[in-house]
């Protein structure tokens, strides 16, 4: 199971302030903590970054990879900022991951960047209009994105299909649609397509004390259907323990009494 | 259309562990594929066979193998030199059986002295094994590690009940370490975790999942070794990537097929050939399932297995 550490986000006040002040320390500490907790990618969410986006993303990538030997997940809607990050990303520990393309024409450019810079990419199965109604609609959108990716020269194994997780407290029936989509996405290609979710979306709007529980139960169901990766909080030990335990049940890791410590 | 061999490639890799000194040093492990499937990955180091000797006369060994060393086995130093100089042993495994409380109960100090004498007589790498008595080994192997300081030996076996002191000694004197568990892959993983959590480098570890002889549970050993390899390679399980030891000789040379006389079981054929064949087949199975290091007794059986390895590794 691939964990994409979600903690470095413009939404967090501490991170936002560090970004504005170009103070690398809080960001590096957060990156290191997530990496040590088992994150495979570190997500770098700088938001739309309309002003100095290129400069900000470049600085973020360089500051984080100075301390952490892991690939980064570059998360912005600003394509030129994203490209600036890709140019300086050190691929020694793995390809960068672009977050994200979709069926919205404004996001097609992200696929071009993936092809040009040999990066992996998350494909959100949503279009410009409303949200997908069910798993079948998500698959139809996925197929369109895959066709476009093939035309642009992005290999299928570099794409992570994202069903778009919606919050359980307002759109309860969507929880199962997304799980079914994870299962169906894999059948769109041989070898199976990779899949990813923004896990904490499921618990958005839920009282804070319940969020971790909801996240980890949902993660188990998604993993059972073959989920490849999750954008999640690796510092949530309960969540990581559930993930490791599910991997044991699924024979992805070998059991030993100390498996939670590994 | 021509036939294309299906290939499997893995993310994981077996750790390469070196032991011994200077130009006689050896490396085991390092492969990125299942045993001998060199078309699927790298196989930089061939399996190594160490000749087993012990610190007292091998009165408990059957005649076939006792006979092979009859002129030298009363003196461990002469025995070690004989293996190195006459039999071209690449490595020697000295088992300190006489330290066992039920044998001679020889002291840790005596064992340490012998190790120094043996090390002075040979230049091939030395593997130092205790008597497999949990309490006694934890004092004997500590003294042995100190006596062999600077020789980059392999010491063992650290087990669940005594690993802490033995790990500390290997750490202090910079030796490689055998971690042994009893035919249980989950316990093998657990012991490796516990040992590395003490600060012992996993690059210095050798896993002994416990051997067995053909006809006496060999298939269990085979399966555990194969699963360890697959966990290390396919799941990239870092705790399951040390090289594997097959301690073959001690399990083979006590079973009835290597002991029973021709008069008792004429239909089994010549006793000498039978014993050698038994050790050969058992050891060959171990290298096929993933063993990187073997400890064997009979010179002819060793020759047979070396020849098989030659054939399996020639391109």
Short mmCIF file of C-alpha atoms in Angstrom, two decimals, chain A:
data_model
loop_
_atom_site.label_atom_id
_atom_site.label_comp_id
_atom_site.label_asym_id
_atom_site.label_seq_id
_atom_site.Cartn_x
_atom_site.Cartn_y
_atom_site.Cartn_z
CA UNK A 1 0.00 0.00 0.00
CA UNK A 2 1.44 3.34 -1.07
CA UNK A 3 0.84 6.23 1.33
CA UNK A 4 0.99 9.78 0.00
CA UNK A 5 1.52 11.98 3.07
CA UNK A 6 -1.04 14.78 3.00
CA UNK A 7 0.18 17.07 5.77
CA UNK A 8 2.00 19.67 3.68
CA UNK A 9 -0.95 21.66 2.48
CA UNK A 10 -1.66 25.35 2.07
CA UNK A 11 -4.86 24.75 4.04
CA UNK A 12 -2.82 24.24 7.23
CA UNK A 13 -2.03 27.57 8.84
CA UNK A 14 1.48 26.61 9.94
CA UNK A 15 2.37 25.42 6.45
CA UNK A 16 0.83 28.47 4.78
CA UNK A 17 2.81 30.81 7.01
CA UNK A 18 6.05 28.93 6.35
CA UNK A 19 5.38 29.06 2.60
CA UNK A 20 4.73 32.79 2.70
CA UNK A 21 7.83 33.45 4.81
CA UNK A 22 9.91 30.94 2.76
CA UNK A 23 10.89 29.35 6.06
CA UNK A 24 11.90 25.77 5.14
CA UNK A 25 12.15 24.36 8.65
CA UNK A 26 8.49 23.67 9.54
CA UNK A 27 7.92 22.18 6.07
CA UNK A 28 11.02 20.01 6.21
CA UNK A 29 10.07 18.77 9.68
CA UNK A 30 6.61 17.82 8.52
CA UNK A 31 8.06 16.05 5.48
CA UNK A 32 10.58 14.12 7.58
CA UNK A 33 7.98 13.11 10.15
CA UNK A 34 5.69 11.74 7.45
CA UNK A 35 8.52 9.96 5.67
CA UNK A 36 9.69 8.29 8.88
CA UNK A 37 6.11 7.27 9.64
CA UNK A 38 6.03 5.33 6.37
CA UNK A 39 4.88 7.75 3.65
CA UNK A 40 6.16 6.77 0.19
CA UNK A 41 5.32 10.12 -1.41
CA UNK A 42 5.06 13.52 0.24
CA UNK A 43 2.17 15.58 -1.12
CA UNK A 44 3.02 19.23 -1.73
CA UNK A 45 -0.22 21.18 -1.94
CA UNK A 46 0.41 24.83 -2.71
CA UNK A 47 -3.17 25.56 -3.81
CA UNK A 48 -3.84 27.61 -6.97
CA UNK A 49 -0.65 29.63 -6.28
CA UNK A 50 -1.55 32.43 -8.63
CA UNK A 51 1.31 34.66 -7.53
CA UNK A 52 4.91 33.40 -7.79
CA UNK A 53 3.63 29.84 -8.15
CA UNK A 54 6.68 28.67 -10.10
CA UNK A 55 9.05 30.07 -7.56
CA UNK A 56 7.07 28.65 -4.64
CA UNK A 57 6.82 25.11 -6.05
CA UNK A 58 10.50 25.05 -6.99
CA UNK A 59 11.44 26.18 -3.49
CA UNK A 60 9.13 23.59 -1.90
CA UNK A 61 10.50 20.69 -3.94
CA UNK A 62 14.10 21.63 -3.30
CA UNK A 63 13.57 22.30 0.40
CA UNK A 64 11.77 18.99 1.01
CA UNK A 65 14.07 16.77 -1.04
CA UNK A 66 17.04 18.29 0.75
CA UNK A 67 15.84 16.37 3.83
CA UNK A 68 13.71 13.50 2.56
CA UNK A 69 14.78 10.80 0.13
CA UNK A 70 11.35 10.25 -1.37
CA UNK A 71 9.45 11.27 -4.47
CA UNK A 72 6.93 14.09 -4.16
CA UNK A 73 3.32 14.43 -5.19
CA UNK A 74 2.98 17.90 -6.70
CA UNK A 75 -0.45 19.25 -5.95
CA UNK A 76 -1.59 22.46 -7.63
CA UNK A 77 -3.98 23.57 -10.36
CA UNK A 78 -1.31 25.97 -11.62
CA UNK A 79 0.35 24.13 -14.53
CA UNK A 80 3.36 26.39 -14.85
CA UNK A 81 4.02 26.11 -11.11
CA UNK A 82 3.69 22.35 -11.42
CA UNK A 83 6.16 22.25 -14.29
CA UNK A 84 8.63 24.34 -12.32
CA UNK A 85 8.44 21.69 -9.57
CA UNK A 86 8.89 18.82 -12.02
CA UNK A 87 12.01 20.44 -13.47
CA UNK A 88 13.81 20.43 -10.13
CA UNK A 89 12.35 17.17 -8.75
CA UNK A 90 15.05 14.60 -7.98
CA UNK A 91 13.92 11.29 -9.52
CA UNK A 92 16.61 9.31 -7.73
CA UNK A 93 14.05 7.93 -5.26
CA UNK A 94 11.20 7.59 -7.76
CA UNK A 95 9.24 9.56 -10.29
CA UNK A 96 7.27 12.63 -9.24
CA UNK A 97 3.49 12.24 -9.05
CA UNK A 98 1.26 14.95 -10.54
CA UNK A 99 -1.92 15.75 -8.61
CA UNK A 100 -3.94 15.85 -10.88
CA UNK A 101 -5.59 15.62 -14.30
CA UNK A 102 -9.29 14.98 -14.90
CA UNK A 103 -11.84 15.17 -17.69
CA UNK A 104 -11.93 18.93 -17.32
CA UNK A 105 -10.23 20.44 -20.43
CA UNK A 106 -8.37 22.87 -18.19
CA UNK A 107 -6.58 19.87 -16.62
CA UNK A 108 -5.54 18.17 -19.89
CA UNK A 109 -2.24 20.05 -19.78
CA UNK A 110 -1.27 17.99 -16.72
CA UNK A 111 -1.09 14.87 -18.92
CA UNK A 112 1.20 16.71 -21.30
CA UNK A 113 3.46 17.57 -18.38
CA UNK A 114 3.49 13.94 -17.24
CA UNK A 115 4.60 12.82 -20.69
CA UNK A 116 7.16 15.59 -21.07
CA UNK A 117 8.77 15.11 -17.64
CA UNK A 118 8.33 11.34 -17.25
CA UNK A 119 6.13 11.75 -14.17
CA UNK A 120 3.31 9.66 -12.77
CA UNK A 121 -0.12 11.25 -12.58
CA UNK A 122 -3.36 11.05 -10.61
CA UNK A 123 -6.48 11.11 -12.79
CA UNK A 124 -9.62 12.27 -11.02
CA UNK A 125 -12.63 10.71 -12.68
CA UNK A 126 -14.67 13.88 -12.81
CA UNK A 127 -15.52 16.15 -15.71
CA UNK A 128 -16.16 19.84 -15.92
CA UNK A 129 -19.82 19.54 -14.94
CA UNK A 130 -21.33 17.76 -11.95
CA UNK A 131 -20.01 14.93 -9.86
CA UNK A 132 -20.13 11.36 -11.21
CA UNK A 133 -23.30 9.57 -10.16
CA UNK A 134 -21.94 6.04 -9.71
CA UNK A 135 -19.08 3.64 -10.42
CA UNK A 136 -20.09 3.15 -14.05
CA UNK A 137 -19.93 6.87 -14.77
CA UNK A 138 -16.53 7.03 -13.08
CA UNK A 139 -15.33 4.20 -15.35
CA UNK A 140 -16.60 5.94 -18.47
CA UNK A 141 -14.64 9.06 -17.51
CA UNK A 142 -11.58 6.95 -16.65
CA UNK A 143 -11.69 5.36 -20.10
CA UNK A 144 -11.75 8.80 -21.74
CA UNK A 145 -8.78 9.95 -19.68
CA UNK A 146 -6.88 6.75 -20.48
CA UNK A 147 -7.50 7.27 -24.20
CA UNK A 148 -6.21 10.81 -23.95
CA UNK A 149 -3.18 9.65 -21.96
CA UNK A 150 -2.35 7.04 -24.61
CA UNK A 151 -2.50 9.72 -27.34
CA UNK A 152 -0.16 11.93 -25.36
CA UNK A 153 2.28 9.12 -24.64
CA UNK A 154 1.65 8.58 -20.93
CA UNK A 155 2.04 4.85 -20.10
CA UNK A 156 -0.94 3.26 -18.37
CA UNK A 157 1.24 2.13 -15.46
CA UNK A 158 2.01 5.78 -14.68
CA UNK A 159 -1.67 6.62 -14.08
CA UNK A 160 -3.46 6.38 -10.73
CA UNK A 161 -7.24 6.50 -11.23
CA UNK A 162 -9.02 8.38 -8.45
CA UNK A 163 -12.79 7.78 -8.05
CA UNK A 164 -13.17 10.99 -6.02
CA UNK A 165 -14.22 10.17 -2.49
CA UNK A 166 -17.19 12.21 -1.26
CA UNK A 167 -18.08 12.89 2.34
CA UNK A 168 -20.15 10.24 4.02
CA UNK A 169 -22.09 12.70 6.14
CA UNK A 170 -23.82 14.33 3.17
CA UNK A 171 -23.57 11.79 0.32
CA UNK A 172 -23.73 8.48 2.11
CA UNK A 173 -24.61 6.34 -0.93
CA UNK A 174 -21.45 7.48 -2.73
CA UNK A 175 -19.21 5.58 -0.33
CA UNK A 176 -20.05 2.25 -1.94
CA UNK A 177 -19.98 3.69 -5.48
CA UNK A 178 -16.36 4.71 -4.96
CA UNK A 179 -15.42 1.32 -3.55
CA UNK A 180 -17.02 -0.38 -6.55
CA UNK A 181 -15.15 2.02 -8.84
CA UNK A 182 -11.82 0.91 -7.32
CA UNK A 183 -12.65 -2.65 -8.24
CA UNK A 184 -13.88 -1.74 -11.76
CA UNK A 185 -10.96 0.60 -12.57
CA UNK A 186 -8.54 -2.29 -12.28
CA UNK A 187 -10.38 -4.16 -15.00
CA UNK A 188 -9.89 -1.36 -17.51
CA UNK A 189 -6.41 -2.59 -18.37
CA UNK A 190 -4.11 -5.60 -18.17
CA UNK A 191 -1.98 -5.28 -16.05
CA UNK A 192 -4.61 -3.66 -13.81
CA UNK A 193 -4.78 0.12 -13.55
CA UNK A 194 -3.40 1.66 -10.38
CA UNK A 195 -5.86 3.43 -8.09
CA UNK A 196 -5.68 6.17 -5.49
CA UNK A 197 -8.06 8.00 -3.16
CA UNK A 198 -8.00 11.16 -1.11
CA UNK A 199 -8.96 9.19 1.96
CA UNK A 200 -9.84 11.92 4.44
CA UNK A 201 -12.54 13.28 2.09
CA UNK A 202 -14.74 10.49 3.42
CA UNK A 203 -14.77 12.05 6.89
CA UNK A 204 -15.03 15.70 5.89
CA UNK A 205 -17.71 17.42 7.90
CA UNK A 206 -17.79 14.65 10.52
CA UNK A 207 -17.11 15.57 14.19
CA UNK A 208 -13.34 15.61 14.63
CA UNK A 209 -13.20 12.80 17.19
CA UNK A 210 -14.76 10.37 14.70
CA UNK A 211 -12.70 11.20 11.63
CA UNK A 212 -9.83 8.78 12.15
CA UNK A 213 -12.21 5.88 12.81
CA UNK A 214 -14.18 6.59 9.66
CA UNK A 215 -11.02 6.97 7.60
CA UNK A 216 -9.53 3.70 8.71
CA UNK A 217 -12.60 1.56 8.33
CA UNK A 218 -13.12 2.97 4.85
CA UNK A 219 -9.45 2.34 4.02
CA UNK A 220 -9.85 -1.33 4.91
CA UNK A 221 -12.78 -1.72 2.52
CA UNK A 222 -10.87 0.05 -0.26
CA UNK A 223 -7.76 -2.06 0.31
CA UNK A 224 -9.85 -5.20 0.12
CA UNK A 225 -10.89 -4.13 -3.38
CA UNK A 226 -7.24 -3.66 -4.37
CA UNK A 227 -6.55 0.03 -3.79
CA UNK A 228 -2.95 0.91 -4.77
CA UNK A 229 -2.40 4.21 -2.94
CA UNK A 230 -4.04 6.66 -0.55
CA UNK A 231 -3.46 10.31 0.12
CA UNK A 232 -3.66 10.14 3.88
CA UNK A 233 -2.11 11.16 7.16
CA UNK A 234 0.80 8.82 7.98
CA UNK A 235 1.11 10.45 11.40
CA UNK A 236 -2.23 8.89 12.35
CA UNK A 237 -0.82 5.77 14.03
CA UNK A 238 -4.20 4.08 14.33
CA UNK A 239 -4.68 4.47 10.60
CA UNK A 240 -1.22 3.10 9.81
CA UNK A 241 -1.78 0.15 12.17
CA UNK A 242 -5.03 -0.69 10.41
CA UNK A 243 -3.29 -0.48 7.06
CA UNK A 244 -0.48 -2.79 8.19
CA UNK A 245 -2.94 -5.25 9.67
CA UNK A 246 -5.03 -5.31 6.51
CA UNK A 247 -1.84 -5.97 4.53
CA UNK A 248 -1.15 -8.97 6.77
CA UNK A 249 -4.66 -10.36 6.19
CA UNK A 250 -4.23 -9.87 2.46
CA UNK A 251 -0.83 -11.63 2.50
CA UNK A 252 0.96 -8.54 1.26
CA UNK A 253 3.29 -8.66 4.25
CA UNK A 254 4.53 -11.56 6.29
CA UNK A 255 3.26 -11.73 9.85
CA UNK A 256 5.66 -11.37 12.79
CA UNK A 257 4.74 -10.33 16.33
CA UNK A 258 6.40 -6.94 15.77
CA UNK A 259 4.80 -6.23 12.38
CA UNK A 260 3.29 -2.95 13.61
CA UNK A 261 6.79 -1.66 14.38
CA UNK A 262 8.04 -2.22 10.86
#
